[in-house]
Amino acid sequence: MAGSKVRSTYRCGECSWSTAKWVGRCGECQAWGSVSEVAGASASTSRTTASAVTSAAVPIGQISADTAVHHLSGVPELDRVLGGGLVPGAAVLLAGEPGVGKSTLLLEVAARTAQRSQRTLYITGEESPAQVRLRADRTGAIHDELYLAAETDLGAVLTHIEQVRPKMVVVDSVQTISASEVDGISGGVTQVKEVAQALVRMAKSRDITVVMIGHVTKDGGIAGPRVLEHLVDVVLHFEGDRDSRFRMLRAVKNRFGPVDEVGCFDLGPDGIRAVDDPTGIFTERHHGRVAGTCVAVTMEGRRPLLAEVQSLVTVSPAERPRRTTSGLDGSRLAMVLAVLQQHCGIKLHQHDVFASTVGGARLTDPGSDLAVAIAVASATFVSAPPAGVVAMGEIGLSGELRRVRDLPLRLAEAARLGFEMAVVPADPGAAQGVRRASTDRMIDGMRVVEAPDVATALRLLHLDRRTKHALEVLEAAD
């Protein structure tokens, strides 16, 4: 009988979609160049036979969870994002743009871990040992329990782990490590998958915390196969503006804690340090009332942050006025301007509008819509809002103000920082949806004004057209 014919199979390295013939673009995830040939299957029918098990199945109640507990990393903001600290046997992937401070952060974490008499191994595949030592001298990350090795071969990395026997391993970066027995260049789909699988197996079998640094693509996604994010237990994104020292750490995936926490850091010449209260970075302290400004209270994870919105409105010399934003969503600004023109009588179709945030803050929370509207109205009438006022609320297309999540936390943070007045959306009046008139109440010494719509909010702050005209008449009479 002739030998069985082997069929060629092609599989996507991103999503594991398979096809009988090669294609340049995956039919499932639409990734280009990710389909490659895999070992063909025999045309004859074959069945997988039972084999020996690695460990017997036991009732889940008999499994000990003592080893899967959090241990503090020594960096409070990182512990906040991780849900309490690092877990033995966990595989963590930290991604971010070049130069954002990933290596500096993890060298600090490695040094803090070594200071607690837990041996730590730092594998560098991008820098020489001397370069890492210079950064360690600058940041004070020198300790006898912190070991350093420069390797790009996976076998050598595993050998270092066997010899040093650390409690924590940092790999900088996973795209620079390659396995000699696997085809492809380092950083390729096959290589990254093999390296990540080997490191994850090592972490699980020896209860070692493995933290891998990952590169990102020009679109901001993690470079390499999508399966890389499925293999690890925690995926963290480290982000920040190149022109600002402020950095934010977010959890995209976390099997041991929440994914709605945010850590704040300050990247300076002497290293990176945690920022417990970042509000002052995003607000300006003016000597008096300034037109075109308003402070918004936004939520970053579970943490309320105050950020100042600034606006400038000028007569446009061009036929099509400009709408320029920095730190704000341009489409939401366009929506706010349309609502101001349609429901508040503020004509902006012949004016250039510039809107930005202070300190490089990025406001994506819809709850900052009201602060943007107040800043634009204030800049239009060249009239400053009352001193010590904050605003929070989402604006609907019909001009109504919608409630935002975690409003008590936002108000408590504004009151703690000494603000005197807060403008917030009013509670829905009744089931019929009737808007109530504005109401006032006091919270921790701060006056809270509720407004049903944006027009009412502007009128309460003397920033609408009719109030502006009345004030001008009174000033002229005096």
Short mmCIF file of C-alpha atoms in Angstrom, two decimals:
data_model
loop_
_atom_site.label_atom_id
_atom_site.label_comp_id
_atom_site.label_asym_id
_atom_site.label_seq_id
_atom_site.Cartn_x
_atom_site.Cartn_y
_atom_site.Cartn_z
CA MET A 1 0.00 0.00 0.00
CA ALA A 2 1.35 3.38 -0.96
CA GLY A 3 2.35 5.75 1.84
CA SER A 4 -0.19 8.21 3.16
CA LYS A 5 -0.24 11.55 1.42
CA VAL A 6 0.65 14.54 3.62
CA ARG A 7 -1.52 17.62 3.22
CA SER A 8 -0.08 21.10 3.60
CA THR A 9 -1.74 23.30 6.20
CA TYR A 10 -1.26 27.04 6.64
CA ARG A 11 -2.05 28.80 9.92
CA CYS A 12 -2.20 32.41 11.07
CA GLY A 13 0.26 33.23 13.82
CA GLU A 14 -2.04 35.93 15.21
CA CYS A 15 -5.36 34.12 15.66
CA SER A 16 -4.58 30.46 14.66
CA TRP A 17 -6.96 30.58 11.67
CA SER A 18 -6.06 27.78 9.24
CA THR A 19 -6.46 27.27 5.51
CA ALA A 20 -5.48 24.66 2.91
CA LYS A 21 -3.51 27.12 0.77
CA TRP A 22 -1.22 30.05 1.47
CA VAL A 23 -2.70 33.55 1.49
CA GLY A 24 -1.03 36.87 2.15
CA ARG A 25 -3.76 38.12 4.49
CA CYS A 26 -5.51 36.23 7.26
CA GLY A 27 -9.19 35.64 6.52
CA GLU A 28 -10.12 35.96 10.21
CA CYS A 29 -8.11 38.80 11.81
CA GLN A 30 -7.08 40.48 8.50
CA ALA A 31 -3.39 40.56 9.51
CA TRP A 32 -0.89 40.74 6.65
CA GLY A 33 2.00 38.28 6.39
CA SER A 34 0.94 36.22 9.42
CA VAL A 35 -0.02 33.00 7.55
CA SER A 36 2.72 30.37 7.40
CA GLU A 37 2.97 26.66 6.70
CA VAL A 38 2.76 24.23 9.60
CA ALA A 39 3.43 20.52 9.81
CA GLY A 40 1.02 18.74 7.52
CA ALA A 41 -1.43 16.13 8.74
CA SER A 42 -1.58 12.66 7.25
CA ALA A 43 -4.48 11.93 4.94
CA SER A 44 -5.08 8.65 6.75
CA THR A 45 -7.25 8.80 9.82
CA SER A 46 -5.23 8.91 13.06
CA ARG A 47 -6.33 9.05 16.63
CA THR A 48 -4.56 10.45 19.67
CA THR A 49 -4.07 7.78 22.30
CA ALA A 50 -4.23 8.32 26.05
CA SER A 51 -0.96 9.07 27.79
CA ALA A 52 0.32 9.43 31.32
CA VAL A 53 -0.90 12.44 33.33
CA THR A 54 1.42 14.89 35.02
CA SER A 55 -0.69 15.06 38.21
CA ALA A 56 -3.87 13.37 39.34
CA ALA A 57 -7.14 15.29 39.29
CA VAL A 58 -8.36 16.20 42.77
CA PRO A 59 -11.39 18.12 44.11
CA ILE A 60 -10.87 21.85 43.72
CA GLY A 61 -11.36 22.37 47.45
CA GLN A 62 -8.19 20.40 48.14
CA ILE A 63 -6.05 22.73 46.02
CA SER A 64 -3.92 25.03 48.18
CA ALA A 65 -4.03 28.71 47.23
CA ASP A 66 -1.26 29.75 49.62
CA THR A 67 1.30 30.18 46.83
CA ALA A 68 -0.96 32.40 44.69
CA VAL A 69 -0.88 35.39 47.03
CA HIS A 70 0.28 38.91 46.25
CA HIS A 71 3.67 40.14 47.40
CA LEU A 72 4.43 43.85 47.46
CA SER A 73 6.79 44.97 44.72
CA GLY A 74 8.03 48.00 46.65
CA VAL A 75 6.43 50.40 44.13
CA PRO A 76 2.99 51.36 45.54
CA GLU A 77 1.50 52.55 42.25
CA LEU A 78 2.44 49.28 40.54
CA ASP A 79 0.92 47.32 43.42
CA ARG A 80 -2.28 49.33 43.01
CA VAL A 81 -2.56 48.38 39.33
CA LEU A 82 -1.70 44.72 39.96
CA GLY A 83 -4.33 44.42 42.67
CA GLY A 84 -1.95 44.08 45.62
CA GLY A 85 1.45 43.18 44.18
CA LEU A 86 3.25 40.48 42.20
CA VAL A 87 2.12 36.85 42.37
CA PRO A 88 4.66 33.97 42.35
CA GLY A 89 4.36 31.96 39.15
CA ALA A 90 2.75 34.83 37.26
CA ALA A 91 3.83 35.98 33.81
CA VAL A 92 3.53 39.74 33.30
CA LEU A 93 3.87 41.61 30.00
CA LEU A 94 4.70 45.33 30.13
CA ALA A 95 4.30 47.21 26.83
CA GLY A 96 4.86 50.81 25.89
CA GLU A 97 6.38 53.15 23.32
CA PRO A 98 10.17 53.56 23.06
CA GLY A 99 11.60 55.89 25.66
CA VAL A 100 8.53 55.94 27.90
CA GLY A 101 10.47 54.43 30.83
CA LYS A 102 9.68 50.69 30.81
CA SER A 103 13.24 49.60 31.57
CA THR A 104 13.65 52.27 34.25
CA LEU A 105 10.44 51.18 35.98
CA LEU A 106 11.30 47.48 35.99
CA LEU A 107 14.88 48.10 37.12
CA GLU A 108 13.39 49.98 40.07
CA VAL A 109 11.00 47.08 40.77
CA ALA A 110 13.87 44.58 40.53
CA ALA A 111 15.97 46.62 42.97
CA ARG A 112 13.10 46.93 45.46
CA THR A 113 12.52 43.16 45.25
CA ALA A 114 16.22 42.47 45.85
CA GLN A 115 16.18 44.75 48.89
CA ARG A 116 13.70 42.38 50.52
CA SER A 117 16.28 39.54 50.25
CA GLN A 118 14.53 38.02 47.25
CA ARG A 119 17.03 37.21 44.55
CA THR A 120 16.21 38.91 41.24
CA LEU A 121 17.60 38.31 37.76
CA TYR A 122 17.54 41.06 35.12
CA ILE A 123 18.05 39.78 31.54
CA THR A 124 18.89 42.50 29.05
CA GLY A 125 18.85 41.79 25.34
CA GLU A 126 18.93 45.39 24.13
CA GLU A 127 21.63 47.02 26.27
CA SER A 128 25.07 46.07 27.45
CA PRO A 129 25.65 45.34 31.16
CA ALA A 130 27.59 48.61 31.46
CA GLN A 131 24.63 50.62 30.15
CA VAL A 132 22.28 49.01 32.64
CA ARG A 133 24.82 49.62 35.43
CA LEU A 134 24.95 53.33 34.56
CA ARG A 135 21.17 53.59 34.86
CA ALA A 136 21.28 51.63 38.12
CA ASP A 137 23.87 54.05 39.54
CA ARG A 138 21.69 56.99 38.54
CA THR A 139 18.54 55.56 40.11
CA GLY A 140 20.14 53.89 43.13
CA ALA A 141 19.25 50.35 42.01
CA ILE A 142 22.41 48.61 43.26
CA HIS A 143 22.01 45.52 45.47
CA ASP A 144 23.89 42.26 45.97
CA GLU A 145 20.73 40.20 45.38
CA LEU A 146 20.12 41.84 41.98
CA TYR A 147 21.83 39.84 39.23
CA LEU A 148 22.37 41.08 35.68
CA ALA A 149 22.97 39.11 32.48
CA ALA A 150 23.07 40.16 28.83
CA GLU A 151 21.67 37.34 26.67
CA THR A 152 19.66 36.96 23.48
CA ASP A 153 19.50 33.15 23.31
CA LEU A 154 16.58 31.42 25.01
CA GLY A 155 18.67 28.42 26.09
CA ALA A 156 21.20 30.70 27.79
CA VAL A 157 18.40 32.59 29.54
CA LEU A 158 16.96 29.35 30.94
CA THR A 159 20.44 28.30 32.07
CA HIS A 160 20.89 31.59 33.94
CA ILE A 161 17.58 31.00 35.69
CA GLU A 162 18.68 27.48 36.69
CA GLN A 163 21.98 28.74 38.08
CA VAL A 164 20.83 31.92 39.84
CA ARG A 165 17.48 30.49 41.10
CA PRO A 166 15.79 33.87 41.44
CA LYS A 167 12.35 34.69 42.80
CA MET A 168 11.77 37.24 40.04
CA VAL A 169 13.03 37.49 36.44
CA VAL A 170 12.88 40.59 34.22
CA VAL A 171 13.34 40.05 30.47
CA ASP A 172 14.11 43.20 28.48
CA SER A 173 12.73 42.54 25.95
CA VAL A 174 10.90 39.42 24.79
CA GLN A 175 11.31 40.44 21.12
CA THR A 176 15.12 40.32 21.39
CA ILE A 177 15.28 36.72 22.69
CA SER A 178 15.35 33.89 20.15
CA ALA A 179 15.37 30.08 20.27
CA SER A 180 18.10 28.49 18.14
CA GLU A 181 16.02 25.40 17.33
CA VAL A 182 13.13 27.47 15.91
CA ASP A 183 13.21 28.99 12.44
CA GLY A 184 12.80 32.73 12.00
CA ILE A 185 14.46 35.88 13.25
CA SER A 186 14.11 37.25 16.77
CA GLY A 187 10.93 39.28 17.13
CA GLY A 188 9.10 37.18 14.52
CA VAL A 189 5.78 35.53 15.20
CA THR A 190 7.18 32.01 15.67
CA GLN A 191 10.14 33.12 17.78
CA VAL A 192 8.13 35.36 20.12
CA LYS A 193 5.56 32.62 20.66
CA GLU A 194 8.22 30.00 21.48
CA VAL A 195 10.14 32.32 23.82
CA ALA A 196 6.97 33.39 25.67
CA GLN A 197 5.78 29.80 26.06
CA ALA A 198 9.15 28.71 27.48
CA LEU A 199 9.25 31.59 29.98
CA VAL A 200 5.65 30.99 31.06
CA ARG A 201 6.39 27.28 31.61
CA MET A 202 9.42 28.21 33.68
CA ALA A 203 7.35 30.64 35.76
CA LYS A 204 4.60 28.10 36.47
CA SER A 205 6.90 25.17 37.24
CA ARG A 206 9.20 27.06 39.63
CA ASP A 207 6.83 29.71 41.08
CA ILE A 208 8.98 32.49 39.65
CA THR A 209 7.49 35.85 38.77
CA VAL A 210 8.50 36.61 35.17
CA VAL A 211 8.08 40.16 33.85
CA MET A 212 8.62 40.64 30.12
CA ILE A 213 8.98 43.96 28.33
CA GLY A 214 7.19 44.05 24.98
CA HIS A 215 7.55 46.39 22.02
CA VAL A 216 4.59 48.13 20.43
CA THR A 217 3.70 48.77 16.81
CA LYS A 218 3.14 52.19 15.25
CA ASP A 219 -0.59 51.74 15.94
CA GLY A 220 0.08 51.30 19.66
CA GLY A 221 -0.62 47.55 19.78
CA ILE A 222 1.76 45.00 21.24
CA ALA A 223 4.18 43.71 18.61
CA GLY A 224 4.18 40.01 17.87
CA PRO A 225 1.41 37.42 17.75
CA ARG A 226 -1.87 38.08 19.49
CA VAL A 227 -1.46 34.80 21.31
CA LEU A 228 1.32 36.44 23.35
CA GLU A 229 -1.28 38.38 25.32
CA HIS A 230 -3.28 35.17 25.88
CA LEU A 231 -0.26 33.29 27.24
CA VAL A 232 0.61 35.75 30.02
CA ASP A 233 -1.41 36.41 33.17
CA VAL A 234 -1.12 40.20 33.24
CA VAL A 235 -0.82 42.74 30.41
CA LEU A 236 0.22 46.27 31.39
CA HIS A 237 0.50 49.38 29.22
CA PHE A 238 2.93 52.14 30.20
CA GLU A 239 2.07 55.41 28.47
CA GLY A 240 2.90 59.08 28.58
CA ASP A 241 3.61 62.17 26.50
CA ARG A 242 7.22 62.60 25.39
CA ASP A 243 7.06 66.28 26.36
CA SER A 244 5.86 65.50 29.88
CA ARG A 245 7.42 63.69 32.82
CA PHE A 246 4.08 62.24 33.82
CA ARG A 247 3.50 58.53 33.09
CA MET A 248 0.45 56.33 33.56
CA LEU A 249 0.32 52.55 33.98
CA ARG A 250 -2.86 50.70 32.99
CA ALA A 251 -3.83 47.05 33.27
CA VAL A 252 -5.37 45.65 30.09
CA LYS A 253 -5.57 42.09 31.42
CA ASN A 254 -5.17 40.87 34.99
CA ARG A 255 -6.01 37.37 36.22
CA PHE A 256 -5.22 38.32 39.82
CA GLY A 257 -6.90 41.69 40.22
CA PRO A 258 -8.95 44.50 38.67
CA VAL A 259 -8.35 46.08 35.28
CA ASP A 260 -9.79 49.50 36.13
CA GLU A 261 -6.90 50.81 38.23
CA VAL A 262 -4.33 53.36 37.03
CA GLY A 263 -0.86 54.01 38.42
CA CYS A 264 0.79 57.43 38.15
CA PHE A 265 4.55 58.00 37.92
CA ASP A 266 6.99 60.86 37.52
CA LEU A 267 9.95 60.12 35.24
CA GLY A 268 12.85 62.34 36.24
CA PRO A 269 16.63 62.45 35.82
CA ASP A 270 17.14 60.42 39.02
CA GLY A 271 14.74 57.65 38.05
CA ILE A 272 11.04 57.06 38.33
CA ARG A 273 8.91 57.63 41.39
CA ALA A 274 5.29 57.00 42.24
CA VAL A 275 2.90 59.96 42.31
CA ASP A 276 0.26 59.48 44.99
CA ASP A 277 -1.63 62.70 44.25
CA PRO A 278 -1.25 63.68 40.56
CA THR A 279 -3.99 66.31 40.51
CA GLY A 280 -1.61 69.26 40.77
CA ILE A 281 0.10 68.24 37.53
CA PHE A 282 -3.02 68.88 35.47
CA THR A 283 -4.19 72.17 36.98
CA GLU A 284 -2.77 75.68 36.91
CA ARG A 285 -2.78 78.03 39.88
CA HIS A 286 -3.89 81.40 38.49
CA HIS A 287 -3.51 84.60 40.50
CA GLY A 288 -7.02 85.67 39.52
CA ARG A 289 -10.01 84.67 37.47
CA VAL A 290 -9.06 83.80 33.89
CA ALA A 291 -11.47 83.64 30.97
CA GLY A 292 -11.53 80.48 28.88
CA THR A 293 -10.66 78.04 31.68
CA CYS A 294 -12.57 75.45 33.66
CA VAL A 295 -11.52 72.47 35.79
CA ALA A 296 -12.98 69.05 35.01
CA VAL A 297 -13.09 66.02 37.32
CA THR A 298 -12.46 62.85 35.36
CA MET A 299 -12.09 59.22 36.43
CA GLU A 300 -8.96 57.25 35.58
CA GLY A 301 -9.90 53.76 36.69
CA ARG A 302 -11.08 54.13 40.28
CA ARG A 303 -9.11 57.33 40.84
CA PRO A 304 -10.64 60.81 40.39
CA LEU A 305 -8.30 63.30 38.71
CA LEU A 306 -8.76 67.03 38.26
CA ALA A 307 -7.64 68.49 34.94
CA GLU A 308 -7.91 72.04 33.68
CA VAL A 309 -9.43 72.70 30.25
CA GLN A 310 -8.40 75.86 28.43
CA SER A 311 -10.02 77.40 25.36
CA LEU A 312 -9.36 80.28 22.99
CA VAL A 313 -12.00 81.63 20.60
CA THR A 314 -11.02 84.12 17.89
CA VAL A 315 -12.62 85.47 14.74
CA SER A 316 -11.55 83.30 11.83
CA PRO A 317 -9.98 84.98 8.77
CA ALA A 318 -10.59 81.84 6.70
CA GLU A 319 -13.78 80.62 5.11
CA ARG A 320 -13.68 77.39 7.13
CA PRO A 321 -12.94 78.02 10.84
CA ARG A 322 -10.35 75.85 12.57
CA ARG A 323 -11.12 73.40 15.38
CA THR A 324 -7.85 72.47 17.12
CA THR A 325 -7.55 70.22 20.19
CA SER A 326 -4.75 68.98 22.40
CA GLY A 327 -5.56 66.29 24.94
CA LEU A 328 -9.25 66.29 23.95
CA ASP A 329 -11.27 64.28 21.46
CA GLY A 330 -11.85 66.43 18.38
CA SER A 331 -15.19 64.78 17.56
CA ARG A 332 -16.57 65.44 21.05
CA LEU A 333 -15.44 69.08 20.85
CA ALA A 334 -17.31 69.44 17.55
CA MET A 335 -20.42 67.99 19.21
CA VAL A 336 -20.13 70.39 22.16
CA LEU A 337 -19.77 73.36 19.80
CA ALA A 338 -22.87 72.27 17.87
CA VAL A 339 -24.88 72.05 21.11
CA LEU A 340 -23.67 75.49 22.23
CA GLN A 341 -24.74 76.99 18.93
CA GLN A 342 -28.07 75.21 18.66
CA HIS A 343 -29.31 75.27 22.27
CA CYS A 344 -27.38 78.12 23.90
CA GLY A 345 -27.33 80.72 21.12
CA ILE A 346 -23.52 80.93 21.03
CA LYS A 347 -22.61 81.45 17.37
CA LEU A 348 -19.23 79.94 16.57
CA HIS A 349 -19.50 79.28 12.84
CA GLN A 350 -17.20 82.24 12.07
CA HIS A 351 -14.69 81.67 14.88
CA ASP A 352 -11.60 79.54 15.32
CA VAL A 353 -11.80 77.41 18.46
CA PHE A 354 -8.72 76.06 20.23
CA ALA A 355 -9.12 73.73 23.21
CA SER A 356 -6.42 71.98 25.22
CA THR A 357 -5.62 70.48 28.60
CA VAL A 358 -2.88 71.42 31.07
CA GLY A 359 0.09 69.16 31.76
CA GLY A 360 -0.45 66.74 28.89
CA ALA A 361 -3.63 65.21 30.34
CA ARG A 362 -5.79 63.20 27.94
CA LEU A 363 -9.50 63.53 28.65
CA THR A 364 -11.58 60.75 27.12
CA ASP A 365 -14.23 60.65 29.84
CA PRO A 366 -17.59 62.04 28.56
CA GLY A 367 -17.97 63.59 32.00
CA SER A 368 -15.59 66.37 30.92
CA ASP A 369 -18.05 67.70 28.29
CA LEU A 370 -19.51 70.33 30.61
CA ALA A 371 -16.07 71.71 31.53
CA VAL A 372 -15.24 72.02 27.81
CA ALA A 373 -18.52 73.86 27.17
CA ILE A 374 -17.90 76.27 30.05
CA ALA A 375 -14.34 76.98 28.89
CA VAL A 376 -15.51 77.69 25.32
CA ALA A 377 -18.39 79.91 26.47
CA SER A 378 -16.07 81.78 28.83
CA ALA A 379 -13.56 82.35 26.03
CA THR A 380 -16.32 83.50 23.64
CA PHE A 381 -17.67 86.18 25.98
CA VAL A 382 -14.21 86.92 27.47
CA SER A 383 -15.79 86.47 30.87
CA ALA A 384 -14.15 84.34 33.56
CA PRO A 385 -16.24 81.78 35.46
CA PRO A 386 -16.46 82.11 39.25
CA ALA A 387 -13.30 81.33 41.15
CA GLY A 388 -12.92 77.83 42.56
CA VAL A 389 -15.49 76.15 40.31
CA VAL A 390 -15.34 72.64 38.85
CA ALA A 391 -17.72 71.06 36.37
CA MET A 392 -18.61 67.49 35.51
CA GLY A 393 -21.33 66.15 33.25
CA GLU A 394 -21.95 64.55 29.88
CA ILE A 395 -23.77 66.67 27.30
CA GLY A 396 -26.48 65.14 25.12
CA LEU A 397 -27.38 66.27 21.63
CA SER A 398 -30.56 67.92 22.91
CA GLY A 399 -28.53 69.99 25.37
CA GLU A 400 -29.37 67.95 28.48
CA LEU A 401 -26.79 67.09 31.12
CA ARG A 402 -26.42 63.39 31.89
CA ARG A 403 -25.23 61.92 35.15
CA VAL A 404 -21.69 60.54 35.27
CA ARG A 405 -20.40 57.53 37.15
CA ASP A 406 -18.77 57.81 40.57
CA LEU A 407 -20.11 61.32 41.12
CA PRO A 408 -19.66 61.16 44.94
CA LEU A 409 -15.97 60.29 44.49
CA ARG A 410 -15.48 63.19 42.10
CA LEU A 411 -17.19 65.65 44.43
CA ALA A 412 -15.21 64.41 47.43
CA GLU A 413 -11.92 64.89 45.55
CA ALA A 414 -12.86 68.42 44.47
CA ALA A 415 -13.89 69.33 48.02
CA ARG A 416 -10.66 67.88 49.41
CA LEU A 417 -8.63 70.13 47.13
CA GLY A 418 -10.45 73.24 48.30
CA PHE A 419 -12.81 74.01 45.42
CA GLU A 420 -15.78 76.13 46.44
CA MET A 421 -18.41 75.28 43.80
CA ALA A 422 -19.26 72.31 41.59
CA VAL A 423 -21.71 72.26 38.69
CA VAL A 424 -23.19 68.80 38.13
CA PRO A 425 -26.14 67.31 36.23
CA ALA A 426 -29.47 67.25 38.03
CA ASP A 427 -31.14 63.98 38.98
CA PRO A 428 -33.88 62.92 36.59
CA GLY A 429 -37.05 64.62 37.79
CA ALA A 430 -39.52 61.81 37.38
CA ALA A 431 -40.36 58.87 35.20
CA GLN A 432 -41.82 61.30 32.67
CA GLY A 433 -38.34 62.74 32.13
CA VAL A 434 -39.28 66.32 33.12
CA ARG A 435 -36.21 68.49 33.77
CA ARG A 436 -36.08 70.12 37.15
CA ALA A 437 -34.89 73.61 37.88
CA SER A 438 -31.40 74.01 39.29
CA THR A 439 -30.91 73.14 42.97
CA ASP A 440 -28.12 73.77 45.47
CA ARG A 441 -26.67 71.66 48.27
CA MET A 442 -23.48 71.60 50.37
CA ILE A 443 -20.94 68.75 50.45
CA ASP A 444 -17.91 69.08 52.75
CA GLY A 445 -18.13 72.86 52.60
CA MET A 446 -18.40 72.94 48.81
CA ARG A 447 -21.51 74.30 47.10
CA VAL A 448 -22.94 71.79 44.61
CA VAL A 449 -25.20 73.26 41.94
CA GLU A 450 -27.36 70.88 39.91
CA ALA A 451 -28.43 71.93 36.42
CA PRO A 452 -30.71 69.97 34.06
CA ASP A 453 -29.08 71.23 30.85
CA VAL A 454 -26.03 73.06 29.60
CA ALA A 455 -27.93 76.31 29.00
CA THR A 456 -28.95 76.42 32.67
CA ALA A 457 -25.40 75.69 33.77
CA LEU A 458 -24.03 78.58 31.70
CA ARG A 459 -26.72 80.90 33.01
CA LEU A 460 -25.85 80.04 36.62
CA LEU A 461 -22.23 80.92 35.90
CA HIS A 462 -23.23 84.16 34.07
CA LEU A 463 -21.79 82.85 30.80
CA ASP A 464 -24.87 82.91 28.58
CA ARG A 465 -25.66 85.64 26.06
CA ARG A 466 -28.60 87.16 27.94
CA THR A 467 -26.74 87.37 31.25
CA LYS A 468 -23.75 88.88 29.48
CA HIS A 469 -25.94 91.53 27.86
CA ALA A 470 -27.63 92.37 31.19
CA LEU A 471 -24.28 92.79 32.91
CA GLU A 472 -23.10 95.10 30.15
CA VAL A 473 -26.23 97.25 30.53
CA LEU A 474 -25.71 97.49 34.31
CA GLU A 475 -22.05 98.47 33.84
CA ALA A 476 -23.04 101.13 31.30
CA ALA A 477 -25.69 102.57 33.69
CA ASP A 478 -23.16 102.80 36.51
#
